[in-house]
Backbone as ProteinMPNN parsed JSONL, in Angstrom:
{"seq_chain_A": "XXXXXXXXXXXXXXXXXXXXXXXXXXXXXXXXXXXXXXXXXXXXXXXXXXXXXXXXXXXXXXXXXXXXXXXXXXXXXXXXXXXXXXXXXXXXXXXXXXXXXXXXXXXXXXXXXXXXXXXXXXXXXXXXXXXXXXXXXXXXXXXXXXXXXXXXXXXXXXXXXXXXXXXXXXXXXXXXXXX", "coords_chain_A": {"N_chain_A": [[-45.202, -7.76, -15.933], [-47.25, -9.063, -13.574], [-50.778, -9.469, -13.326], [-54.113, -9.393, -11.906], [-57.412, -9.953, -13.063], [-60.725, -9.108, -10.845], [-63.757, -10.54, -11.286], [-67.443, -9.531, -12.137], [-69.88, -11.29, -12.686], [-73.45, -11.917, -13.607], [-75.181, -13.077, -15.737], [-73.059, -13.851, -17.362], [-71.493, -12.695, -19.589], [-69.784, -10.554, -18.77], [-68.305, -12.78, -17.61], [-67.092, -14.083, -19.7], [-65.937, -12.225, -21.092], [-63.679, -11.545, -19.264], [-62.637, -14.084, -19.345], [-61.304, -13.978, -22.127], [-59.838, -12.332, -22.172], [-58.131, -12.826, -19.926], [-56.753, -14.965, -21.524], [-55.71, -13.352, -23.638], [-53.696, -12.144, -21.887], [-52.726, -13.58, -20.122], [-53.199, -13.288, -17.791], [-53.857, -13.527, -13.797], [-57.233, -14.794, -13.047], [-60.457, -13.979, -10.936], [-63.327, -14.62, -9.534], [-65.501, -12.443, -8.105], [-66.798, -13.054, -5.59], [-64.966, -15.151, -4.862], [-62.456, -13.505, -4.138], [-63.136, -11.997, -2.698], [-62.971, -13.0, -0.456], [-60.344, -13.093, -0.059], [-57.488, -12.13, 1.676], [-56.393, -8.681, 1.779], [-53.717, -8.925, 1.905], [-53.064, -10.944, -0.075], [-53.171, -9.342, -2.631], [-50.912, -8.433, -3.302], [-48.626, -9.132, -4.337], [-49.485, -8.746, -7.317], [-49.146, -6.605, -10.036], [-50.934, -5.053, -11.797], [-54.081, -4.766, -11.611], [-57.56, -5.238, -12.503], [-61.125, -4.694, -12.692], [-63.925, -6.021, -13.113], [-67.343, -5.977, -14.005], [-70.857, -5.953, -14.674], [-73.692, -3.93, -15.936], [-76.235, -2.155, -15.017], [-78.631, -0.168, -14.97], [-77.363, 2.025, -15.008], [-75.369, 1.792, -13.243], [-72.242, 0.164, -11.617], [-72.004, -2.879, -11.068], [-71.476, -3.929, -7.626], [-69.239, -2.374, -7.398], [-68.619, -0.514, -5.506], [-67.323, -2.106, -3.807], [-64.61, -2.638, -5.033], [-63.882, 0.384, -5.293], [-63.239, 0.762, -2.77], [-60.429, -0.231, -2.063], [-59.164, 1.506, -3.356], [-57.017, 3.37, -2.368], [-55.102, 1.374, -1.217], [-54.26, 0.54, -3.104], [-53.097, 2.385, -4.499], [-50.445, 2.288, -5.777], [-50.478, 0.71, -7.581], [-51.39, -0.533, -11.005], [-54.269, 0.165, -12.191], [-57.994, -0.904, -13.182], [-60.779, -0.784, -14.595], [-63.885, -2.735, -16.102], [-66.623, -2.199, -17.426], [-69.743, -3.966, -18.834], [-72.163, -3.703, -20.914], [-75.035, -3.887, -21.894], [-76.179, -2.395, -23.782], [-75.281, -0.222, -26.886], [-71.707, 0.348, -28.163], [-71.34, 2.813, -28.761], [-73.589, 4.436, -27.644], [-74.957, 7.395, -26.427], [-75.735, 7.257, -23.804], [-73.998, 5.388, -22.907], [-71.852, 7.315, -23.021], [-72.469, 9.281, -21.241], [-72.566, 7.532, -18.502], [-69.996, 6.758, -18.169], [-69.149, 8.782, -17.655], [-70.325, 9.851, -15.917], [-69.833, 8.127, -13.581], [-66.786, 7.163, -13.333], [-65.352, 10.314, -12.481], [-64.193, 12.204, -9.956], [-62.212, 12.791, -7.638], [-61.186, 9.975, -6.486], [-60.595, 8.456, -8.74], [-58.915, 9.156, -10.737], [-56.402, 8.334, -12.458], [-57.008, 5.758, -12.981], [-57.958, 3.383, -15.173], [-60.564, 2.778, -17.534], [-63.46, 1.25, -18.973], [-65.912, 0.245, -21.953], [-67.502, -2.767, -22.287], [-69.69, -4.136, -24.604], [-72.38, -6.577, -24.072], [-75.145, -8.0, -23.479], [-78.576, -9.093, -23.149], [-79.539, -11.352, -20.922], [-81.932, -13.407, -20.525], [-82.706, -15.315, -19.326], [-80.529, -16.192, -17.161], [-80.695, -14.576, -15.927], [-81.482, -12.944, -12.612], [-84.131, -12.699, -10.599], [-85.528, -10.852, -9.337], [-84.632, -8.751, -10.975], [-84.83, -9.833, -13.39], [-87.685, -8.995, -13.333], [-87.358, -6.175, -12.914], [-86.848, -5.507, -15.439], [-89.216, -6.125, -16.591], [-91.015, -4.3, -15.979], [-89.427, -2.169, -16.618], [-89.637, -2.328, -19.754], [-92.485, -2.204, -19.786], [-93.403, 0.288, -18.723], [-91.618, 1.859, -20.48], [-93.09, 1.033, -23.266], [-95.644, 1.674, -23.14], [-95.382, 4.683, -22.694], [-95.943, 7.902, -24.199], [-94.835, 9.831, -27.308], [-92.082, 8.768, -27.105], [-88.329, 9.553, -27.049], [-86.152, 8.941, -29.42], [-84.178, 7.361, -28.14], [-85.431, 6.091, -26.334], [-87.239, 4.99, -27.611], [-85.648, 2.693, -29.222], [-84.218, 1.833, -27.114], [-86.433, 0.272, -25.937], [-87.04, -1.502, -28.106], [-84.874, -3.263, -27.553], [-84.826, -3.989, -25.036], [-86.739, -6.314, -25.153], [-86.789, -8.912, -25.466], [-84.107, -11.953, -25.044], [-80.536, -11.406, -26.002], [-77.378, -10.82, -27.498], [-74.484, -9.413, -27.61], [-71.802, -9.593, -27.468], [-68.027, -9.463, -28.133], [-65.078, -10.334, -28.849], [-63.58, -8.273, -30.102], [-64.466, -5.72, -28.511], [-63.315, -5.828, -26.141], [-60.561, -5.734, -26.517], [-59.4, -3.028, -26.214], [-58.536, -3.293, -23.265], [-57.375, -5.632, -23.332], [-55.26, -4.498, -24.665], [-54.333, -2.428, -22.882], [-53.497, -4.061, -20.803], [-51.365, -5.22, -21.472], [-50.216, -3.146, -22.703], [-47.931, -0.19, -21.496], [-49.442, 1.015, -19.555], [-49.811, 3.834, -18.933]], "CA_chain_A": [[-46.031, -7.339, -14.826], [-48.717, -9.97, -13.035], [-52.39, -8.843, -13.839], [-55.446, -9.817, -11.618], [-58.521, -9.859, -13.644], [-61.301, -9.629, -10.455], [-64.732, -10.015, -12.323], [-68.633, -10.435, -11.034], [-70.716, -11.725, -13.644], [-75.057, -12.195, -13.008], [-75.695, -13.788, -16.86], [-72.237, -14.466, -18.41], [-71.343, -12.19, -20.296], [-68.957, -10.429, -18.208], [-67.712, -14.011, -17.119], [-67.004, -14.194, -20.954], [-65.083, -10.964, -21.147], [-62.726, -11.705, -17.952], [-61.899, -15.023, -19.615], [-60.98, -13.402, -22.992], [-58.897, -10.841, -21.372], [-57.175, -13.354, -19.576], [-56.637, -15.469, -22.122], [-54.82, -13.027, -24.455], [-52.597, -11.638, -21.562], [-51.722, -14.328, -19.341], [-53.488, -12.813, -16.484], [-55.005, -14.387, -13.507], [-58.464, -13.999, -12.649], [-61.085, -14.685, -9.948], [-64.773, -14.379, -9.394], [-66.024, -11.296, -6.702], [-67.338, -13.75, -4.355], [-64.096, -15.306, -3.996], [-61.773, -11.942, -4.091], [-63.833, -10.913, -0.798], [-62.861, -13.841, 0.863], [-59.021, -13.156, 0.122], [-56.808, -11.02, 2.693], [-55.878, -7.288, 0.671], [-52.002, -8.809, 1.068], [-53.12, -11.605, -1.069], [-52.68, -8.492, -4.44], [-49.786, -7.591, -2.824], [-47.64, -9.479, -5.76], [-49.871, -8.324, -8.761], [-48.77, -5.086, -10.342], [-52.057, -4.728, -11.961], [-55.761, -4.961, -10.664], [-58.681, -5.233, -13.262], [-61.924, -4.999, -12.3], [-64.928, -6.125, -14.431], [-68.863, -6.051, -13.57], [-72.271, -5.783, -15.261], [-73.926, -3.03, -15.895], [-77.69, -2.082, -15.153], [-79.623, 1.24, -14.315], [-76.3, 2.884, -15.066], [-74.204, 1.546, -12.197], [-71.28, -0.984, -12.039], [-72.015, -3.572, -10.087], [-70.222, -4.394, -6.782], [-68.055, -1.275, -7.787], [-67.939, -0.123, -3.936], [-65.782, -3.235, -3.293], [-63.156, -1.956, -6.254], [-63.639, 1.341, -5.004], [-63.023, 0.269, -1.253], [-59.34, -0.479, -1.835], [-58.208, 2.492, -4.673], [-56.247, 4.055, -1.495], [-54.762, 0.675, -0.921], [-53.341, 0.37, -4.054], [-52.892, 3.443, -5.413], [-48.769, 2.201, -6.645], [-50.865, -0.203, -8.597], [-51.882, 0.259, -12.423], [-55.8, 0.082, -12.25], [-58.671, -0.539, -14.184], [-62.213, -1.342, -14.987], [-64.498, -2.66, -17.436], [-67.894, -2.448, -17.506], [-70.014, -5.001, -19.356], [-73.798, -3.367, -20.439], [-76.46, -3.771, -22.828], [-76.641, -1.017, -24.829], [-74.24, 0.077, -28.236], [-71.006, 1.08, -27.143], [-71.4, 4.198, -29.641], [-74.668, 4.737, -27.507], [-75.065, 8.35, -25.83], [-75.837, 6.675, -22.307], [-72.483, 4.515, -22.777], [-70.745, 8.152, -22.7], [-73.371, 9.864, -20.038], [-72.413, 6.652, -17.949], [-68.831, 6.491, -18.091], [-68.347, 9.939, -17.445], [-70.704, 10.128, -14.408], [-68.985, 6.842, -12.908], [-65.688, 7.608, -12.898], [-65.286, 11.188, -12.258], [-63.784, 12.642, -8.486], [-60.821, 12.713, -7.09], [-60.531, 8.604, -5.704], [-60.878, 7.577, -10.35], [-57.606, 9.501, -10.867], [-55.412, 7.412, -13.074], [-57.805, 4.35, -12.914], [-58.316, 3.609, -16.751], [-61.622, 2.493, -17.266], [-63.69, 0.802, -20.246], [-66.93, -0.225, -21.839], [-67.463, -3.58, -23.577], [-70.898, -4.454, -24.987], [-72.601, -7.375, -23.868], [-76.359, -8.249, -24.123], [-79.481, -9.591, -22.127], [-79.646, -13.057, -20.725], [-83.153, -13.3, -18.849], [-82.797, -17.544, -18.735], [-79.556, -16.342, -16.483], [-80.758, -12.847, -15.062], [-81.987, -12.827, -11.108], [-85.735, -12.827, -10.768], [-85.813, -9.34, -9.292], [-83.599, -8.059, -11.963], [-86.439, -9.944, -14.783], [-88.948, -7.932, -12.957], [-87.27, -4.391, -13.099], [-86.64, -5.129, -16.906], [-90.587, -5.776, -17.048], [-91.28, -2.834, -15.567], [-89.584, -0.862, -17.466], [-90.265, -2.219, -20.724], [-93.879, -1.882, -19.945], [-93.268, 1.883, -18.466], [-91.162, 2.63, -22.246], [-93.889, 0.621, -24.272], [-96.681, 2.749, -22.588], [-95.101, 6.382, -22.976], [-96.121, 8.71, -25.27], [-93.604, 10.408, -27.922], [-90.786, 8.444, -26.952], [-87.386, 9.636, -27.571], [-85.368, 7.74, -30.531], [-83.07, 6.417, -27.469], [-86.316, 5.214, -25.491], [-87.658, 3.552, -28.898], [-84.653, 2.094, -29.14], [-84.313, 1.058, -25.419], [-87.865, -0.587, -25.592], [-86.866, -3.005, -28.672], [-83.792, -3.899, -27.336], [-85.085, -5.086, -23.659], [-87.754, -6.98, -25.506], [-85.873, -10.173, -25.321], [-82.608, -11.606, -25.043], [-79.681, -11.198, -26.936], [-76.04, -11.246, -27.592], [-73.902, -8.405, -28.932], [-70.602, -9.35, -27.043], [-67.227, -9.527, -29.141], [-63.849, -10.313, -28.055], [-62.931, -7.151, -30.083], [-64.555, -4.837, -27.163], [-61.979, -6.762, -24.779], [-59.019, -5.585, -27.234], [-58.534, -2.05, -25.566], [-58.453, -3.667, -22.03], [-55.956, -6.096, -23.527], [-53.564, -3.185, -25.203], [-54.032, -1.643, -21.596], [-52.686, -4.492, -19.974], [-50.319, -4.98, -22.281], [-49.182, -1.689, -22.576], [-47.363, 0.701, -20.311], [-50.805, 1.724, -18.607], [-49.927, 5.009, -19.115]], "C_chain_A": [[-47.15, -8.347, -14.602], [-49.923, -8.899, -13.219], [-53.38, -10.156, -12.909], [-56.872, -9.8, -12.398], [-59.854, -9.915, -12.388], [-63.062, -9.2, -11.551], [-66.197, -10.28, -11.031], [-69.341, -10.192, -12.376], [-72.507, -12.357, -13.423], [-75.173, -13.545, -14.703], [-74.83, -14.616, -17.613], [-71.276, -13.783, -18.992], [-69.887, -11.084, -20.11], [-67.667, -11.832, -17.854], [-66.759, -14.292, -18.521], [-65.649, -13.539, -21.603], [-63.065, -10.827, -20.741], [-62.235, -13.247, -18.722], [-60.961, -14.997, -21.064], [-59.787, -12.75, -22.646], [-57.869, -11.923, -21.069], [-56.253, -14.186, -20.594], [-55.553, -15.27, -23.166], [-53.559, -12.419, -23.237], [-51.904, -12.869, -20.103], [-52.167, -14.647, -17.744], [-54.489, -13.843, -15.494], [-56.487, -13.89, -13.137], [-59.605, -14.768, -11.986], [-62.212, -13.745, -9.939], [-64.457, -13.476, -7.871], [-65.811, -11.953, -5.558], [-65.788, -14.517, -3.611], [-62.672, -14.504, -3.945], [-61.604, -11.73, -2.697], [-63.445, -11.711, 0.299], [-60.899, -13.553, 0.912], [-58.679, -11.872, 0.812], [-56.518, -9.838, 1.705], [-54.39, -7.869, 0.959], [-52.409, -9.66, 0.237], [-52.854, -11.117, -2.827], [-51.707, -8.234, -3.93], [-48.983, -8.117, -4.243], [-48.446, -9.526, -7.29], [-49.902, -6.561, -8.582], [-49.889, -4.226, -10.918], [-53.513, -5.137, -11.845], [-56.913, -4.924, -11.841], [-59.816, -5.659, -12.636], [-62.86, -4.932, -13.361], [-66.004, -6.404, -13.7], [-69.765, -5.662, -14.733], [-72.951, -4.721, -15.308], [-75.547, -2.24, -15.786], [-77.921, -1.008, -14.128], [-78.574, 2.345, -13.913], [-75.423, 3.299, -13.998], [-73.803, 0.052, -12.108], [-71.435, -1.838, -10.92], [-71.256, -4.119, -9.238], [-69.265, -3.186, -6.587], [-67.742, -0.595, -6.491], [-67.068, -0.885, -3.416], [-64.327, -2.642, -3.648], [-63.003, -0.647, -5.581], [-62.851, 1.561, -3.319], [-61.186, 0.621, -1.227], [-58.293, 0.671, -3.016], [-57.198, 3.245, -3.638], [-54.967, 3.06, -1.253], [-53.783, 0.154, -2.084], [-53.442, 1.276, -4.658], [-51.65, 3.457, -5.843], [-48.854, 1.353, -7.355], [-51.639, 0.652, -10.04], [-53.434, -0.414, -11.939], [-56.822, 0.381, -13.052], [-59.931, -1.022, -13.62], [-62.751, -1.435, -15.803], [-65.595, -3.11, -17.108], [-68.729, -3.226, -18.808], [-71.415, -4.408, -19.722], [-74.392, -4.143, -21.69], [-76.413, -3.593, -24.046], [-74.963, -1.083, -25.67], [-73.571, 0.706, -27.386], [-70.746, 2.923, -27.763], [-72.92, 4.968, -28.927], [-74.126, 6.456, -26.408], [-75.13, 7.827, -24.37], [-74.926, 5.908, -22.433], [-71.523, 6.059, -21.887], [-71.294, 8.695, -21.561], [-72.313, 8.981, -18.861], [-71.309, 6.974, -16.853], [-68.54, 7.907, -17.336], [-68.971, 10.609, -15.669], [-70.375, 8.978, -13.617], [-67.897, 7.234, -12.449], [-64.64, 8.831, -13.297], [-65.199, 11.324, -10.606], [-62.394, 12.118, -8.914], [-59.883, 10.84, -7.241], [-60.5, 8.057, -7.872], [-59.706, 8.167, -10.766], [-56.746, 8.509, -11.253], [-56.147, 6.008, -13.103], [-58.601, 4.619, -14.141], [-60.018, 2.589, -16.564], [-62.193, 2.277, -19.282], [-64.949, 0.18, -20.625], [-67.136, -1.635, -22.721], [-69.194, -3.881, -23.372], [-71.217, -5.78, -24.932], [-73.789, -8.262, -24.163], [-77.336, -8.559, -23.03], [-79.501, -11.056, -22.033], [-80.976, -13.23, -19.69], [-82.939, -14.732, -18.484], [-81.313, -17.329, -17.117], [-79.855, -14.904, -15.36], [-81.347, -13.274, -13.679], [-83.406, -12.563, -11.143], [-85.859, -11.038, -10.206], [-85.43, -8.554, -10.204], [-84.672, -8.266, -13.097], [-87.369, -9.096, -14.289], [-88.428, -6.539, -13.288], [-87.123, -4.578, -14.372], [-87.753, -5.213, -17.291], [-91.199, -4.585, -17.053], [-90.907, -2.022, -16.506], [-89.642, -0.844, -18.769], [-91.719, -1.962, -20.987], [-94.152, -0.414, -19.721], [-92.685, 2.62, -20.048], [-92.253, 2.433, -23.303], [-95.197, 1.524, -23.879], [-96.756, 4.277, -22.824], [-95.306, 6.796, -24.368], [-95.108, 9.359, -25.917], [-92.636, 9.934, -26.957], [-89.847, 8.87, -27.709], [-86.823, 8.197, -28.958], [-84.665, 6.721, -29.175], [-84.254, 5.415, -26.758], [-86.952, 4.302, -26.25], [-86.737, 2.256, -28.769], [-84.288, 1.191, -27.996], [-85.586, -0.477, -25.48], [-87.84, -1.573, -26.001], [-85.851, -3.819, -27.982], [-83.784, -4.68, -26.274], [-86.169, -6.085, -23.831], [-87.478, -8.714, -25.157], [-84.237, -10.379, -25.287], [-81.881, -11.832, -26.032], [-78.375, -10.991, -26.535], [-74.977, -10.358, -28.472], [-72.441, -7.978, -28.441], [-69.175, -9.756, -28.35], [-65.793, -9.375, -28.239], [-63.394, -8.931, -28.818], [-63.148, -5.766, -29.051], [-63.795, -4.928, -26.071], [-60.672, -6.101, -25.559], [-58.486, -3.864, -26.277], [-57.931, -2.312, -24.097], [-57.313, -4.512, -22.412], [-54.738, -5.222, -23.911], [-53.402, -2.395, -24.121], [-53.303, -2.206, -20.765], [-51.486, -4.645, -20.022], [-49.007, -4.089, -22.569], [-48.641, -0.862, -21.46], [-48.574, 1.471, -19.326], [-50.311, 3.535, -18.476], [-51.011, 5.756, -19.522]], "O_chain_A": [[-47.993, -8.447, -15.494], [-49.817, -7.672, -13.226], [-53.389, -11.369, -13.119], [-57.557, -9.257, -11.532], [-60.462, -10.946, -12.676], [-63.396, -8.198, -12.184], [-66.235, -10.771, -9.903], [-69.364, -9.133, -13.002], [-72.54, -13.504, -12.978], [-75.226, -14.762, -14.525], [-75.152, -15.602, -18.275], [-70.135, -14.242, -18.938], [-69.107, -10.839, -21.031], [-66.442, -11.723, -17.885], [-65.636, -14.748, -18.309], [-64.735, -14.015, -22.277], [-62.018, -10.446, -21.264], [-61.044, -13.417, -18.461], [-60.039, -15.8, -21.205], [-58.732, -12.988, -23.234], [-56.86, -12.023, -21.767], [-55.033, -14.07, -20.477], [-54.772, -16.116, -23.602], [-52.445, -12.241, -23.728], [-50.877, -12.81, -19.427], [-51.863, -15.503, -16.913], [-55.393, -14.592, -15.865], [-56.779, -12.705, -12.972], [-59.822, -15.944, -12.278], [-62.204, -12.543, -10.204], [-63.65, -13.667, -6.961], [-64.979, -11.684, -4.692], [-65.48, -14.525, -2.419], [-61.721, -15.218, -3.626], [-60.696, -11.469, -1.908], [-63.479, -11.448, 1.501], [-60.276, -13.847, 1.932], [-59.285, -10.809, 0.675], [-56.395, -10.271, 0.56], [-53.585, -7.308, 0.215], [-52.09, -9.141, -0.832], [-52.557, -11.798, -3.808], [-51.516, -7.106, -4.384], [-48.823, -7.307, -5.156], [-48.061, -10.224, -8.228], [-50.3, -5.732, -7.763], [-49.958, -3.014, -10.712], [-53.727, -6.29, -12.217], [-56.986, -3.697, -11.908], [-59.823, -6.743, -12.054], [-62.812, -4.139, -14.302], [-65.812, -7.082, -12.69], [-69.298, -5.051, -15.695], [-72.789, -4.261, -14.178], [-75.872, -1.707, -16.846], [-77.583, -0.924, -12.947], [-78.65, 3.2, -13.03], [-74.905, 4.386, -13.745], [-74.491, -0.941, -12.347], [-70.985, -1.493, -9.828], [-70.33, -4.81, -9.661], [-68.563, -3.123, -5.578], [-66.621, -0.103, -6.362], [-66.154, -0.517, -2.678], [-63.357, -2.322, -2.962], [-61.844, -0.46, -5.209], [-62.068, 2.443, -2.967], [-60.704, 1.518, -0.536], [-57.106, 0.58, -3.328], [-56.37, 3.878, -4.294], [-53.867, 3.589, -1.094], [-52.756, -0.507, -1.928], [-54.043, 1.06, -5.711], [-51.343, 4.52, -6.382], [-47.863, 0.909, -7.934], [-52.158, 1.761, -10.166], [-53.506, -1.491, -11.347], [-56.907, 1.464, -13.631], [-60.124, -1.522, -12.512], [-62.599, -0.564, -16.66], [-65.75, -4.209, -16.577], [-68.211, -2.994, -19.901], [-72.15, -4.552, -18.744], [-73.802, -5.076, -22.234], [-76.541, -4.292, -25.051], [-73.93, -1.656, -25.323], [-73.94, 1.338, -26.396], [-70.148, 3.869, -27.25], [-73.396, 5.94, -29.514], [-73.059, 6.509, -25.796], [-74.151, 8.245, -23.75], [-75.118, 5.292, -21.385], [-70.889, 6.074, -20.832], [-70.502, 8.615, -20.622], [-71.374, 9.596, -18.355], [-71.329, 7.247, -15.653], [-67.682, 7.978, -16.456], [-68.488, 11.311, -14.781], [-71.024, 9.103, -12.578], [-67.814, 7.655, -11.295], [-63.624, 8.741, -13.986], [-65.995, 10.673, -9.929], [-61.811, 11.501, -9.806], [-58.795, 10.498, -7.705], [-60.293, 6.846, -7.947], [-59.223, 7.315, -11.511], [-56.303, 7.77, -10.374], [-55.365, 5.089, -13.343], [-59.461, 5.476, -14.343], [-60.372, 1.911, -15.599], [-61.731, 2.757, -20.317], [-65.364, -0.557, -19.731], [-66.898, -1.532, -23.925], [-69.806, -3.858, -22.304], [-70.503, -6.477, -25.653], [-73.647, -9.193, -24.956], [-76.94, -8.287, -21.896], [-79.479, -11.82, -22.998], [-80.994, -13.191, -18.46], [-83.031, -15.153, -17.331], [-81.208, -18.186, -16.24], [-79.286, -14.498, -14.346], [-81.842, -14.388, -13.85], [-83.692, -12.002, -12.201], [-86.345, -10.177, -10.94], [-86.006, -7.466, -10.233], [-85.28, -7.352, -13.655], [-87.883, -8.363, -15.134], [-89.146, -5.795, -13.956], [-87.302, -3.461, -14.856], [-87.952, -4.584, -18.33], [-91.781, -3.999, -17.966], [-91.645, -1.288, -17.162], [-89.702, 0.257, -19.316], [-92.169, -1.598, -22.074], [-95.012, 0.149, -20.4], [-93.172, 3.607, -20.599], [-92.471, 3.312, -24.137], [-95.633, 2.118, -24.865], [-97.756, 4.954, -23.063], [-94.956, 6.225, -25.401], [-94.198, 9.607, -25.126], [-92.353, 10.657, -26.002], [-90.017, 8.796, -28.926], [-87.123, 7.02, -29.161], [-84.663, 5.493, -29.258], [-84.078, 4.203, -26.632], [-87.239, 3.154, -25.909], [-87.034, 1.141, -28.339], [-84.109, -0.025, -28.063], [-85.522, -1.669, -25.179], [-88.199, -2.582, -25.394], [-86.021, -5.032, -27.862], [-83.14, -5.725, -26.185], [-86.567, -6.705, -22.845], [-88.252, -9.443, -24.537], [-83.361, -9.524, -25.418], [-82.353, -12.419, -27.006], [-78.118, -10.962, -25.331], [-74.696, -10.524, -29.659], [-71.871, -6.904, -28.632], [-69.492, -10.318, -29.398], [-65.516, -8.612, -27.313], [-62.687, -8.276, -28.053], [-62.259, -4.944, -28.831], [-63.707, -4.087, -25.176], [-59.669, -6.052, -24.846], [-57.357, -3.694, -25.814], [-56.958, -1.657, -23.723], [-56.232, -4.225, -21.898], [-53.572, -5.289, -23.524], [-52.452, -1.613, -24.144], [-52.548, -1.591, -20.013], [-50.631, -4.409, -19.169], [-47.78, -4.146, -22.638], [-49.171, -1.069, -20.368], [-48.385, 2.385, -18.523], [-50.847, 4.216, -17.603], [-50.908, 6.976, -19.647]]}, "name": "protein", "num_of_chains": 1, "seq": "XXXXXXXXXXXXXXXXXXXXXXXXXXXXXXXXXXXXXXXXXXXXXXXXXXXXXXXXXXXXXXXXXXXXXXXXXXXXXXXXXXXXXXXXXXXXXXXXXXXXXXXXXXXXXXXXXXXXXXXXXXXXXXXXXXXXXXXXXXXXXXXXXXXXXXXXXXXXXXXXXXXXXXXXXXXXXXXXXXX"}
């Protein structure tokens, strides 16, 4: 079966992911920006669709594009993998996932989280600002939760907590009978 990998990557890390992926299955794969410029027959001869994005303020970036065309290929196997921050054992990993893709149009569209990290030398200048913000809004609050402690060190600087083994279920998905 052909496999698309489309990805959109801000720091890397995703970019990282999508080349991993491809790497172990063969698959091809193309940046957002130039996806949008290709006609919808252009997937017509891939059997499966992967979509991969970044993950911040607990939405997938771009993900109305991917979502755009789930009617359009709904005789395609379909996926996604989100790329965040945070532990993938974290409580807001599962919150996330489960308020993402839930309704009707996520029906059979497998879906996945891999753990990634902060890159501010690569992040968008508005994007460094909302992570000031709200480390200065967490570092400020009183009785913080364990998760908001936790939150506060972790956006402190950047860091790196990606692993091609978070890519391995997305590979045994492509791999496998997508069932």
């Amino acid at each position: 079966m052909k496999t698309m990998i489309i990805y959109n990557s801000q720091t890397g890390f995703t970019a990282q992911y999508a080349q991993w992926i491809a790497d172990a299955t063969g698959a091809d794969r193309m940046e957002l920006k130039e996806a949008k410029k290709k006609d919808l027959k252009y997937f017509d001869s891939y059997d499966k669709i992967v979509y991969g994005a970044w993950v911040m303020g607990g939405t997938v970036s771009k993900l109305q594009w991917f979502e755009q065309y789930l009617n359009a290929w709904k005789r395609k196997h379909l996926a996604v993998f989100a790329v965040g921050a945070s532990p993938e054992d974290s409580e807001t990993v599962a919150e996330f996932l489960k308020k993402t893709f839930t309704g009707e149009q996520w029906k059979g569209v497998a879906h996945f989280y891999c753990q990634g990290g902060l890159n501010y030398e690569h992040m968008s200048m508005p994007n460094k600002m909302l992570m000031k913000m709200l480390k200065k809004t967490l570092d400020g609050k009183k009785d913080k939760t364990p998760q908001e402690e936790e939150m506060a060190k972790m956006i402190g600087s950047s860091y790196d907590i990606s692993d091609r083994k978070y890519a391995e279920p997305v590979i045994e998905w492509i791999q496998g009978s997508c069932a």
